[in-house]
PDB file of C-alpha atoms in Angstrom:
ATOM      1  CA  MET A   1      97.526 139.504  94.299  1.00 36.00           C
ATOM      2  CA  ALA A   2      94.029 138.217  94.821  1.00 43.00           C
ATOM      3  CA  ASP A   3      93.431 135.620  97.514  1.00 48.00           C
ATOM      4  CA  ALA A   4      93.383 132.108  96.087  1.00 55.00           C
ATOM      5  CA  PRO A   5      89.958 130.492  96.183  1.00 69.00           C
ATOM      6  CA  GLY A   6      89.434 126.876  97.128  1.00 75.00           C
ATOM      7  CA  GLU A   7      89.687 124.602 100.100  1.00 85.00           C
ATOM      8  CA  THR A   8      91.664 124.999 103.285  1.00 94.00           C
ATOM      9  CA  LEU A   9      94.287 122.366 104.090  1.00 96.00           C
ATOM     10  CA  SER A  10      91.883 120.848 106.587  1.00 96.00           C
ATOM     11  CA  GLU A  11      89.168 120.518 103.931  1.00 96.00           C
ATOM     12  CA  THR A  12      91.540 119.085 101.335  1.00 96.00           C
ATOM     13  CA  VAL A  13      92.843 116.463 103.756  1.00 97.00           C
ATOM     14  CA  ALA A  14      89.306 115.600 104.921  1.00 97.00           C
ATOM     15  CA  ARG A  15      88.279 115.033 101.322  1.00 97.00           C
ATOM     16  CA  ALA A  16      91.228 112.761 100.728  1.00 97.00           C
ATOM     17  CA  LEU A  17      90.583 110.766 103.925  1.00 98.00           C
ATOM     18  CA  ALA A  18      86.896 110.337 103.055  1.00 97.00           C
ATOM     19  CA  GLU A  19      87.921 108.979  99.650  1.00 97.00           C
ATOM     20  CA  ASP A  20      90.216 106.403 101.285  1.00 98.00           C
ATOM     21  CA  LEU A  21      88.345 105.457 104.462  1.00 97.00           C
ATOM     22  CA  GLY A  22      84.744 105.481 103.334  1.00 96.00           C
ATOM     23  CA  GLY A  23      82.794 103.824 106.109  1.00 93.00           C
ATOM     24  CA  GLY A  24      85.927 102.731 107.970  1.00 94.00           C
ATOM     25  CA  ASP A  25      89.125 100.673 107.792  1.00 96.00           C
ATOM     26  CA  VAL A  26      87.613  97.177 107.848  1.00 97.00           C
ATOM     27  CA  THR A  27      90.984  95.414 108.061  1.00 97.00           C
ATOM     28  CA  SER A  28      92.253  97.262 111.098  1.00 97.00           C
ATOM     29  CA  GLU A  29      88.837  97.062 112.795  1.00 96.00           C
ATOM     30  CA  ALA A  30      88.829  93.307 112.299  1.00 97.00           C
ATOM     31  CA  THR A  31      92.411  92.615 113.375  1.00 97.00           C
ATOM     32  CA  ILE A  32      93.569  95.266 115.857  1.00 97.00           C
ATOM     33  CA  PRO A  33      92.034  95.745 119.351  1.00 97.00           C
ATOM     34  CA  GLU A  34      90.245  99.050 119.708  1.00 96.00           C
ATOM     35  CA  ASP A  35      92.397 100.095 122.648  1.00 97.00           C
ATOM     36  CA  ALA A  36      95.721  99.172 121.045  1.00 98.00           C
ATOM     37  CA  ARG A  37      98.247 101.971 120.796  1.00 98.00           C
ATOM     38  CA  GLY A  38     101.254 102.407 118.541  1.00 98.00           C
ATOM     39  CA  ARG A  39     104.272 104.464 117.607  1.00 98.00           C
ATOM     40  CA  ALA A  40     105.033 105.317 114.029  1.00 98.00           C
ATOM     41  CA  ARG A  41     107.894 106.853 112.098  1.00 98.00           C
ATOM     42  CA  ILE A  42     107.952 108.057 108.523  1.00 98.00           C
ATOM     43  CA  VAL A  43     111.197 107.242 106.740  1.00 98.00           C
ATOM     44  CA  GLN A  44     112.540 109.076 103.701  1.00 98.00           C
ATOM     45  CA  LYS A  45     114.023 106.451 101.397  1.00 98.00           C
ATOM     46  CA  GLN A  46     115.273 108.580  98.472  1.00 98.00           C
ATOM     47  CA  PRO A  47     117.419 111.722  98.403  1.00 98.00           C
ATOM     48  CA  GLY A  48     115.394 114.855  97.817  1.00 98.00           C
ATOM     49  CA  VAL A  49     113.496 117.776  99.296  1.00 98.00           C
ATOM     50  CA  VAL A  50     110.832 117.009 101.929  1.00 98.00           C
ATOM     51  CA  PHE A  51     107.614 118.982 101.682  1.00 98.00           C
ATOM     52  CA  GLY A  52     104.065 118.211 102.836  1.00 98.00           C
ATOM     53  CA  LEU A  53     104.535 117.535 106.562  1.00 98.00           C
ATOM     54  CA  ALA A  54     101.628 119.845 107.419  1.00 98.00           C
ATOM     55  CA  ALA A  55      99.301 117.669 105.357  1.00 98.00           C
ATOM     56  CA  VAL A  56     100.698 114.570 107.087  1.00 98.00           C
ATOM     57  CA  SER A  57     100.044 116.083 110.518  1.00 98.00           C
ATOM     58  CA  GLU A  58      96.538 117.135 109.490  1.00 98.00           C
ATOM     59  CA  ALA A  59      95.703 113.653 108.272  1.00 98.00           C
ATOM     60  CA  MET A  60      97.074 112.115 111.478  1.00 98.00           C
ATOM     61  CA  HIS A  61      95.124 114.511 113.721  1.00 98.00           C
ATOM     62  CA  GLN A  62      91.883 114.071 111.787  1.00 98.00           C
ATOM     63  CA  CYS A  63      92.189 110.313 112.271  1.00 98.00           C
ATOM     64  CA  GLY A  64      92.721 110.686 116.004  1.00 97.00           C
ATOM     65  CA  VAL A  65      96.523 110.547 116.386  1.00 98.00           C
ATOM     66  CA  GLU A  66      97.430 112.770 119.332  1.00 94.00           C
ATOM     67  CA  ASP A  67     101.190 113.319 119.022  1.00 97.00           C
ATOM     68  CA  VAL A  68     102.992 114.197 115.788  1.00 98.00           C
ATOM     69  CA  ASP A  69     106.575 115.548 115.718  1.00 98.00           C
ATOM     70  CA  ASN A  70     108.422 116.724 112.633  1.00 97.00           C
ATOM     71  CA  LEU A  71     112.153 115.832 112.626  1.00 97.00           C
ATOM     72  CA  VAL A  72     113.330 117.817 109.618  1.00 96.00           C
ATOM     73  CA  VAL A  73     113.123 121.301 108.186  1.00 95.00           C
ATOM     74  CA  GLU A  74     111.115 121.333 104.936  1.00 97.00           C
ATOM     75  CA  GLY A  75     112.637 122.762 101.764  1.00 96.00           C
ATOM     76  CA  GLN A  76     116.179 121.447 102.335  1.00 96.00           C
ATOM     77  CA  TRP A  77     117.840 118.821 100.192  1.00 97.00           C
ATOM     78  CA  ARG A  78     118.562 115.626 102.133  1.00 97.00           C
ATOM     79  CA  GLU A  79     121.121 113.231 100.601  1.00 97.00           C
ATOM     80  CA  ASP A  80     121.690 110.807 103.465  1.00 97.00           C
ATOM     81  CA  VAL A  81     118.849 108.295 103.427  1.00 97.00           C
ATOM     82  CA  PRO A  82     117.079 106.358 104.831  1.00 98.00           C
ATOM     83  CA  ALA A  83     116.258 108.945 107.448  1.00 97.00           C
ATOM     84  CA  ASP A  84     113.363 109.519 109.797  1.00 98.00           C
ATOM     85  CA  VAL A  85     111.391 112.688 109.032  1.00 98.00           C
ATOM     86  CA  LEU A  86     108.409 112.385 111.405  1.00 98.00           C
ATOM     87  CA  LEU A  87     107.354 110.567 114.567  1.00 98.00           C
ATOM     88  CA  ALA A  88     103.774 109.966 115.705  1.00 98.00           C
ATOM     89  CA  SER A  89     102.056 108.110 118.496  1.00 98.00           C
ATOM     90  CA  GLY A  90      98.420 107.351 119.288  1.00 98.00           C
ATOM     91  CA  PRO A  91      95.693 104.767 118.739  1.00 98.00           C
ATOM     92  CA  ALA A  92      97.043 102.018 116.488  1.00 98.00           C
ATOM     93  CA  ARG A  93      93.944 102.041 114.313  1.00 98.00           C
ATOM     94  CA  ALA A  94      94.231 105.777 113.830  1.00 98.00           C
ATOM     95  CA  LEU A  95      97.835 105.523 112.670  1.00 98.00           C
ATOM     96  CA  LEU A  96      96.914 102.969 110.041  1.00 98.00           C
ATOM     97  CA  ALA A  97      93.844 104.933 108.955  1.00 98.00           C
ATOM     98  CA  ALA A  98      96.019 107.963 108.235  1.00 98.00           C
ATOM     99  CA  GLU A  99      98.922 106.084 106.635  1.00 98.00           C
ATOM    100  CA  ARG A 100      98.118 106.038 102.940  1.00 98.00           C
ATOM    101  CA  THR A 101      96.602 109.519 102.724  1.00 98.00           C
ATOM    102  CA  ALA A 102      99.521 110.983 104.656  1.00 98.00           C
ATOM    103  CA  LEU A 103     102.098 109.257 102.449  1.00 98.00           C
ATOM    104  CA  ASN A 104     100.271 110.190  99.270  1.00 98.00           C
ATOM    105  CA  PHE A 105     100.485 113.861 100.165  1.00 98.00           C
ATOM    106  CA  LEU A 106     104.043 113.650 101.404  1.00 98.00           C
ATOM    107  CA  GLY A 107     105.365 111.609  98.475  1.00 98.00           C
ATOM    108  CA  HIS A 108     103.699 113.722  95.796  1.00 98.00           C
ATOM    109  CA  LEU A 109     104.500 117.149  97.247  1.00 98.00           C
ATOM    110  CA  SER A 110     108.095 116.146  98.064  1.00 98.00           C
ATOM    111  CA  GLY A 111     108.392 114.872  94.487  1.00 98.00           C
ATOM    112  CA  VAL A 112     107.310 118.282  93.184  1.00 98.00           C
ATOM    113  CA  ALA A 113     109.787 120.071  95.456  1.00 98.00           C
ATOM    114  CA  THR A 114     112.560 117.669  94.480  1.00 98.00           C
ATOM    115  CA  LEU A 115     112.037 117.980  90.722  1.00 98.00           C
ATOM    116  CA  THR A 116     111.918 121.780  91.104  1.00 98.00           C
ATOM    117  CA  ALA A 117     115.235 121.677  92.993  1.00 98.00           C
ATOM    118  CA  HIS A 118     116.802 119.729  90.093  1.00 98.00           C
ATOM    119  CA  PHE A 119     115.662 122.381  87.626  1.00 98.00           C
ATOM    120  CA  VAL A 120     116.850 125.225  89.840  1.00 98.00           C
ATOM    121  CA  GLU A 121     120.261 123.577  90.188  1.00 98.00           C
ATOM    122  CA  ALA A 122     120.460 123.068  86.422  1.00 98.00           C
ATOM    123  CA  VAL A 123     120.156 126.831  85.740  1.00 98.00           C
ATOM    124  CA  ALA A 124     122.274 128.011  88.700  1.00 98.00           C
ATOM    125  CA  GLY A 125     124.405 131.031  87.807  1.00 97.00           C
ATOM    126  CA  THR A 126     122.472 132.045  84.708  1.00 98.00           C
ATOM    127  CA  GLY A 127     120.112 134.496  86.314  1.00 97.00           C
ATOM    128  CA  ALA A 128     117.032 132.694  85.024  1.00 98.00           C
ATOM    129  CA  ALA A 129     114.273 131.744  87.432  1.00 98.00           C
ATOM    130  CA  ILE A 130     112.224 128.535  87.252  1.00 98.00           C
ATOM    131  CA  LEU A 131     108.422 129.021  87.233  1.00 98.00           C
ATOM    132  CA  ASP A 132     105.521 126.628  87.604  1.00 98.00           C
ATOM    133  CA  THR A 133     102.340 126.726  85.473  1.00 97.00           C
ATOM    134  CA  ARG A 134      98.611 126.037  85.864  1.00 96.00           C
ATOM    135  CA  LYS A 135      99.120 122.405  84.818  1.00 97.00           C
ATOM    136  CA  THR A 136      98.358 121.188  88.302  1.00 97.00           C
ATOM    137  CA  THR A 137      96.313 118.397  89.887  1.00 96.00           C
ATOM    138  CA  PRO A 138      92.712 119.625  90.249  1.00 94.00           C
ATOM    139  CA  GLY A 139      92.081 120.587  93.878  1.00 94.00           C
ATOM    140  CA  LEU A 140      95.807 120.519  94.828  1.00 96.00           C
ATOM    141  CA  ARG A 141      97.080 123.675  93.107  1.00 96.00           C
ATOM    142  CA  GLY A 142      97.833 125.580  96.293  1.00 96.00           C
ATOM    143  CA  LEU A 143      99.790 122.706  97.791  1.00 97.00           C
ATOM    144  CA  GLU A 144     101.674 121.954  94.593  1.00 98.00           C
ATOM    145  CA  LYS A 145     102.645 125.575  94.069  1.00 98.00           C
ATOM    146  CA  ALA A 146     103.829 125.761  97.679  1.00 97.00           C
ATOM    147  CA  ALA A 147     105.986 122.676  96.962  1.00 98.00           C
ATOM    148  CA  VAL A 148     107.511 124.461  93.945  1.00 98.00           C
ATOM    149  CA  VAL A 149     108.582 127.341  96.202  1.00 98.00           C
ATOM    150  CA  ALA A 150     109.985 124.840  98.735  1.00 98.00           C
ATOM    151  CA  GLY A 151     112.140 123.456  95.924  1.00 98.00           C
ATOM    152  CA  GLY A 152     113.506 126.888  95.048  1.00 98.00           C
ATOM    153  CA  GLY A 153     111.179 127.780  92.170  1.00 98.00           C
ATOM    154  CA  ARG A 154     108.750 130.632  91.748  1.00 98.00           C
ATOM    155  CA  ASN A 155     105.020 130.724  91.240  1.00 97.00           C
ATOM    156  CA  HIS A 156     103.595 131.947  87.978  1.00 95.00           C
ATOM    157  CA  ARG A 157      99.967 133.131  88.171  1.00 93.00           C
ATOM    158  CA  ILE A 158      97.882 131.128  90.592  1.00 94.00           C
ATOM    159  CA  GLY A 159      94.824 131.088  88.348  1.00 94.00           C
ATOM    160  CA  LEU A 160      92.995 133.058  85.741  1.00 95.00           C
ATOM    161  CA  TYR A 161      92.052 135.706  88.269  1.00 94.00           C
ATOM    162  CA  ASP A 162      95.396 137.139  89.456  1.00 93.00           C
ATOM    163  CA  ALA A 163      97.425 137.905  86.287  1.00 94.00           C
ATOM    164  CA  ILE A 164      96.880 138.750  82.626  1.00 96.00           C
ATOM    165  CA  LEU A 165      98.339 136.428  80.019  1.00 97.00           C
ATOM    166  CA  ILE A 166      97.172 137.186  76.456  1.00 97.00           C
ATOM    167  CA  LYS A 167      97.439 134.067  74.270  1.00 95.00           C
ATOM    168  CA  GLU A 168      96.565 133.300  70.681  1.00 93.00           C
ATOM    169  CA  ASN A 169      92.949 132.527  71.398  1.00 95.00           C
ATOM    170  CA  HIS A 170      92.469 135.884  73.194  1.00 96.00           C
ATOM    171  CA  ILE A 171      94.061 137.682  70.235  1.00 94.00           C
ATOM    172  CA  ALA A 172      91.822 135.893  67.747  1.00 94.00           C
ATOM    173  CA  LEU A 173      88.679 136.780  69.660  1.00 96.00           C
ATOM    174  CA  ALA A 174      89.758 140.337  70.486  1.00 95.00           C
ATOM    175  CA  GLY A 175      90.546 141.104  66.860  1.00 95.00           C
ATOM    176  CA  SER A 176      94.242 141.880  67.218  1.00 93.00           C
ATOM    177  CA  LEU A 177      97.047 141.895  69.779  1.00 93.00           C
ATOM    178  CA  ALA A 178      96.882 145.695  70.051  1.00 92.00           C
ATOM    179  CA  LYS A 179      93.166 145.502  70.856  1.00 94.00           C
ATOM    180  CA  ALA A 180      93.765 142.781  73.426  1.00 95.00           C
ATOM    181  CA  VAL A 181      96.509 144.726  75.207  1.00 95.00           C
ATOM    182  CA  TYR A 182      94.467 147.928  75.151  1.00 94.00           C
ATOM    183  CA  GLY A 183      91.462 146.127  76.617  1.00 95.00           C
ATOM    184  CA  ALA A 184      93.588 144.526  79.314  1.00 96.00           C
ATOM    185  CA  ARG A 185      95.215 147.851  80.293  1.00 94.00           C
ATOM    186  CA  LYS A 186      91.838 149.574  80.426  1.00 95.00           C
ATOM    187  CA  ALA A 187      90.047 146.874  82.394  1.00 96.00           C
ATOM    188  CA  ARG A 188      92.826 146.032  84.934  1.00 96.00           C
ATOM    189  CA  PRO A 189      95.447 148.789  84.956  1.00 95.00           C
ATOM    190  CA  GLU A 190      96.919 147.480  88.200  1.00 95.00           C
ATOM    191  CA  LEU A 191      97.979 144.159  86.634  1.00 95.00           C
ATOM    192  CA  ALA A 192     101.049 143.463  84.527  1.00 94.00           C
ATOM    193  CA  VAL A 193     100.258 142.301  80.974  1.00 96.00           C
ATOM    194  CA  GLU A 194     102.013 139.281  79.514  1.00 97.00           C
ATOM    195  CA  VAL A 195     101.721 138.380  75.793  1.00 97.00           C
ATOM    196  CA  GLU A 196     102.394 135.030  74.151  1.00 97.00           C
ATOM    197  CA  CYS A 197     104.691 135.116  71.142  1.00 96.00           C
ATOM    198  CA  ARG A 198     105.233 132.203  68.773  1.00 95.00           C
ATOM    199  CA  ASN A 199     107.879 133.693  66.488  1.00 96.00           C
ATOM    200  CA  LEU A 200     110.143 136.702  66.114  1.00 97.00           C
ATOM    201  CA  ASP A 201     107.617 138.714  64.127  1.00 95.00           C
ATOM    202  CA  GLU A 202     105.203 138.409  67.040  1.00 95.00           C
ATOM    203  CA  VAL A 203     108.001 139.373  69.443  1.00 96.00           C
ATOM    204  CA  SER A 204     108.689 142.549  67.461  1.00 95.00           C
ATOM    205  CA  TYR A 205     104.987 143.432  67.330  1.00 94.00           C
ATOM    206  CA  ALA A 206     104.486 142.667  71.052  1.00 95.00           C
ATOM    207  CA  LEU A 207     107.399 144.900  71.970  1.00 94.00           C
ATOM    208  CA  GLY A 208     105.574 147.779  70.300  1.00 91.00           C
ATOM    209  CA  THR A 209     102.488 147.293  72.484  1.00 91.00           C
ATOM    210  CA  GLY A 210     104.383 147.978  75.699  1.00 88.00           C
ATOM    211  CA  ALA A 211     103.642 144.604  77.241  1.00 93.00           C
ATOM    212  CA  ASP A 212     105.348 143.957  80.552  1.00 95.00           C
ATOM    213  CA  LEU A 213     106.271 140.334  79.845  1.00 97.00           C
ATOM    214  CA  LEU A 214     106.605 138.274  76.709  1.00 98.00           C
ATOM    215  CA  LEU A 215     105.998 134.531  76.774  1.00 98.00           C
ATOM    216  CA  LEU A 216     108.258 132.913  74.158  1.00 98.00           C
ATOM    217  CA  ASP A 217     106.425 129.764  73.188  1.00 97.00           C
ATOM    218  CA  ASN A 218     108.306 126.702  71.886  1.00 96.00           C
ATOM    219  CA  MET A 219     111.286 128.584  70.472  1.00 97.00           C
ATOM    220  CA  ASP A 220     114.684 126.921  69.938  1.00 97.00           C
ATOM    221  CA  THR A 221     117.693 128.437  71.677  1.00 97.00           C
ATOM    222  CA  ASP A 222     118.838 130.375  68.609  1.00 98.00           C
ATOM    223  CA  THR A 223     115.458 132.001  68.331  1.00 98.00           C
ATOM    224  CA  LEU A 224     115.388 132.738  72.025  1.00 98.00           C
ATOM    225  CA  ARG A 225     118.735 134.543  71.756  1.00 98.00           C
ATOM    226  CA  GLU A 226     117.395 136.582  68.870  1.00 98.00           C
ATOM    227  CA  ALA A 227     114.324 137.458  70.902  1.00 98.00           C
ATOM    228  CA  VAL A 228     116.564 138.642  73.709  1.00 98.00           C
ATOM    229  CA  ARG A 229     118.518 140.766  71.251  1.00 97.00           C
ATOM    230  CA  LEU A 230     115.300 142.295  69.862  1.00 97.00           C
ATOM    231  CA  ARG A 231     114.126 143.089  73.415  1.00 97.00           C
ATOM    232  CA  ASP A 232     117.422 144.643  74.418  1.00 96.00           C
ATOM    233  CA  GLU A 233     117.754 146.776  71.298  1.00 95.00           C
ATOM    234  CA  ASN A 234     114.170 147.957  71.102  1.00 93.00           C
ATOM    235  CA  SER A 235     113.209 148.740  74.679  1.00 91.00           C
ATOM    236  CA  PRO A 236     113.529 152.109  76.488  1.00 86.00           C
ATOM    237  CA  PRO A 237     116.095 152.144  79.278  1.00 87.00           C
ATOM    238  CA  GLY A 238     114.602 150.580  82.414  1.00 85.00           C
ATOM    239  CA  LYS A 239     111.442 149.447  80.619  1.00 89.00           C
ATOM    240  CA  ALA A 240     112.500 146.271  78.945  1.00 94.00           C
ATOM    241  CA  PRO A 241     109.866 143.516  79.321  1.00 96.00           C
ATOM    242  CA  SER A 242     110.833 140.298  81.036  1.00 97.00           C
ATOM    243  CA  LEU A 243     111.146 137.283  78.715  1.00 98.00           C
ATOM    244  CA  GLU A 244     109.676 133.916  79.673  1.00 98.00           C
ATOM    245  CA  ALA A 245     110.608 130.762  77.749  1.00 98.00           C
ATOM    246  CA  SER A 246     108.009 127.978  77.660  1.00 97.00           C
ATOM    247  CA  GLY A 247     107.728 124.655  75.858  1.00 95.00           C
ATOM    248  CA  GLY A 248     110.279 121.969  75.209  1.00 90.00           C
ATOM    249  CA  VAL A 249     111.764 122.402  78.639  1.00 97.00           C
ATOM    250  CA  ASN A 250     113.350 119.392  80.380  1.00 97.00           C
ATOM    251  CA  LEU A 251     116.424 118.757  82.468  1.00 98.00           C
ATOM    252  CA  GLU A 252     118.507 118.228  79.309  1.00 97.00           C
ATOM    253  CA  THR A 253     117.440 121.448  77.602  1.00 97.00           C
ATOM    254  CA  VAL A 254     116.891 123.891  80.432  1.00 98.00           C
ATOM    255  CA  ARG A 255     120.497 125.006  80.819  1.00 98.00           C
ATOM    256  CA  GLY A 256     120.786 125.998  77.201  1.00 98.00           C
ATOM    257  CA  ILE A 257     117.465 127.808  77.406  1.00 98.00           C
ATOM    258  CA  ALA A 258     118.640 129.706  80.458  1.00 98.00           C
ATOM    259  CA  GLU A 259     121.909 130.654  78.798  1.00 98.00           C
ATOM    260  CA  SER A 260     120.007 132.289  75.924  1.00 98.00           C
ATOM    261  CA  GLY A 261     119.436 135.245  78.226  1.00 98.00           C
ATOM    262  CA  VAL A 262     115.742 134.831  79.064  1.00 98.00           C
ATOM    263  CA  ASP A 263     114.659 135.905  82.519  1.00 98.00           C
ATOM    264  CA  LEU A 264     112.095 133.193  83.309  1.00 98.00           C
ATOM    265  CA  ILE A 265     111.546 129.579  82.324  1.00 98.00           C
ATOM    266  CA  SER A 266     108.154 127.964  82.951  1.00 98.00           C
ATOM    267  CA  VAL A 267     108.034 124.228  83.406  1.00 98.00           C
ATOM    268  CA  GLY A 268     104.691 122.418  83.425  1.00 97.00           C
ATOM    269  CA  ALA A 269     106.435 119.142  84.391  1.00 98.00           C
ATOM    270  CA  LEU A 270     107.123 120.475  87.858  1.00 98.00           C
ATOM    271  CA  THR A 271     103.553 119.708  88.827  1.00 98.00           C
ATOM    272  CA  HIS A 272     102.134 117.405  86.165  1.00 96.00           C
ATOM    273  CA  SER A 273     105.046 114.939  85.873  1.00 97.00           C
ATOM    274  CA  ALA A 274     107.017 114.990  89.108  1.00 98.00           C
ATOM    275  CA  PRO A 275     107.955 111.472  90.273  1.00 98.00           C
ATOM    276  CA  THR A 276     106.776 110.618  93.746  1.00 98.00           C
ATOM    277  CA  LEU A 277     109.518 110.672  96.399  1.00 98.00           C
ATOM    278  CA  ASP A 278     109.628 107.379  98.306  1.00 98.00           C
ATOM    279  CA  PHE A 279     108.583 107.288 101.974  1.00 98.00           C
ATOM    280  CA  SER A 280     107.456 104.525 104.278  1.00 98.00           C
ATOM    281  CA  LEU A 281     105.455 104.597 107.519  1.00 98.00           C
ATOM    282  CA  LEU A 282     106.595 101.963 110.008  1.00 98.00           C
ATOM    283  CA  VAL A 283     104.447 101.189 113.061  1.00 97.00           C
ATOM    284  CA  GLU A 284     105.203  99.277 116.297  1.00 97.00           C
ATOM    285  CA  ALA A 285     103.101  98.537 119.317  1.00 96.00           C
ATOM    286  CA  ALA A 286     103.387 101.046 122.125  1.00 89.00           C
TER     287      ALA A 286
END
């Protein structure tokens, strides 16, 4: 897989801090002595999966907080709340300067991990894996996809550069599905080829092209089962393409989709609609 382009964690956090701090925290500068010191703890207030502590530590350090200690292991479900997840100490102004940016990262990324964990639990025992999509927050894709993994999901392609997914617009511009698949195989033979299918006729045709994966777009569960049957009956032994269901997936429907026999289920909501997990940062004078 190609290396993902984009910012480092340090650069992403610096950009977020600049957005929040601007020329400085005027409230803290006006009310808190420059030499005041404090101790802070971040408290998890809702059950869920914590993820994003590296971004919290980076925000704290960039603001001048010297000591940051994680108290939990990321990627594990925590039911007993409220619970402390991080301790920090340093200049009081620095702690407050980092507060909102740190909590924004932690709440959002933990929300992604937590929603992913709910989807993974919903399909447990079916053999289907939960995938993310490219429907991510601009500039935060790497962090959000890492949060999906922390919640027990799997990453789909990171961007347009690391996997081939032939969709209806590619087919229209290439002239046909067969031409699109041929062009993809010729140009990038080292990459698996996935083809989007909107109905069973397209599934049958795509099976004849030798695609490695079929994306079953917005099919109901009966149609998904029929697509699985077509795949199983028309594929050489050991060469059956994986089937990915996409569209209409939520926590109420995902179990039925998984039980249709598909291998993969992609869920855009993991990254574009995850509720923020609730955390607070509490500070006291040191």
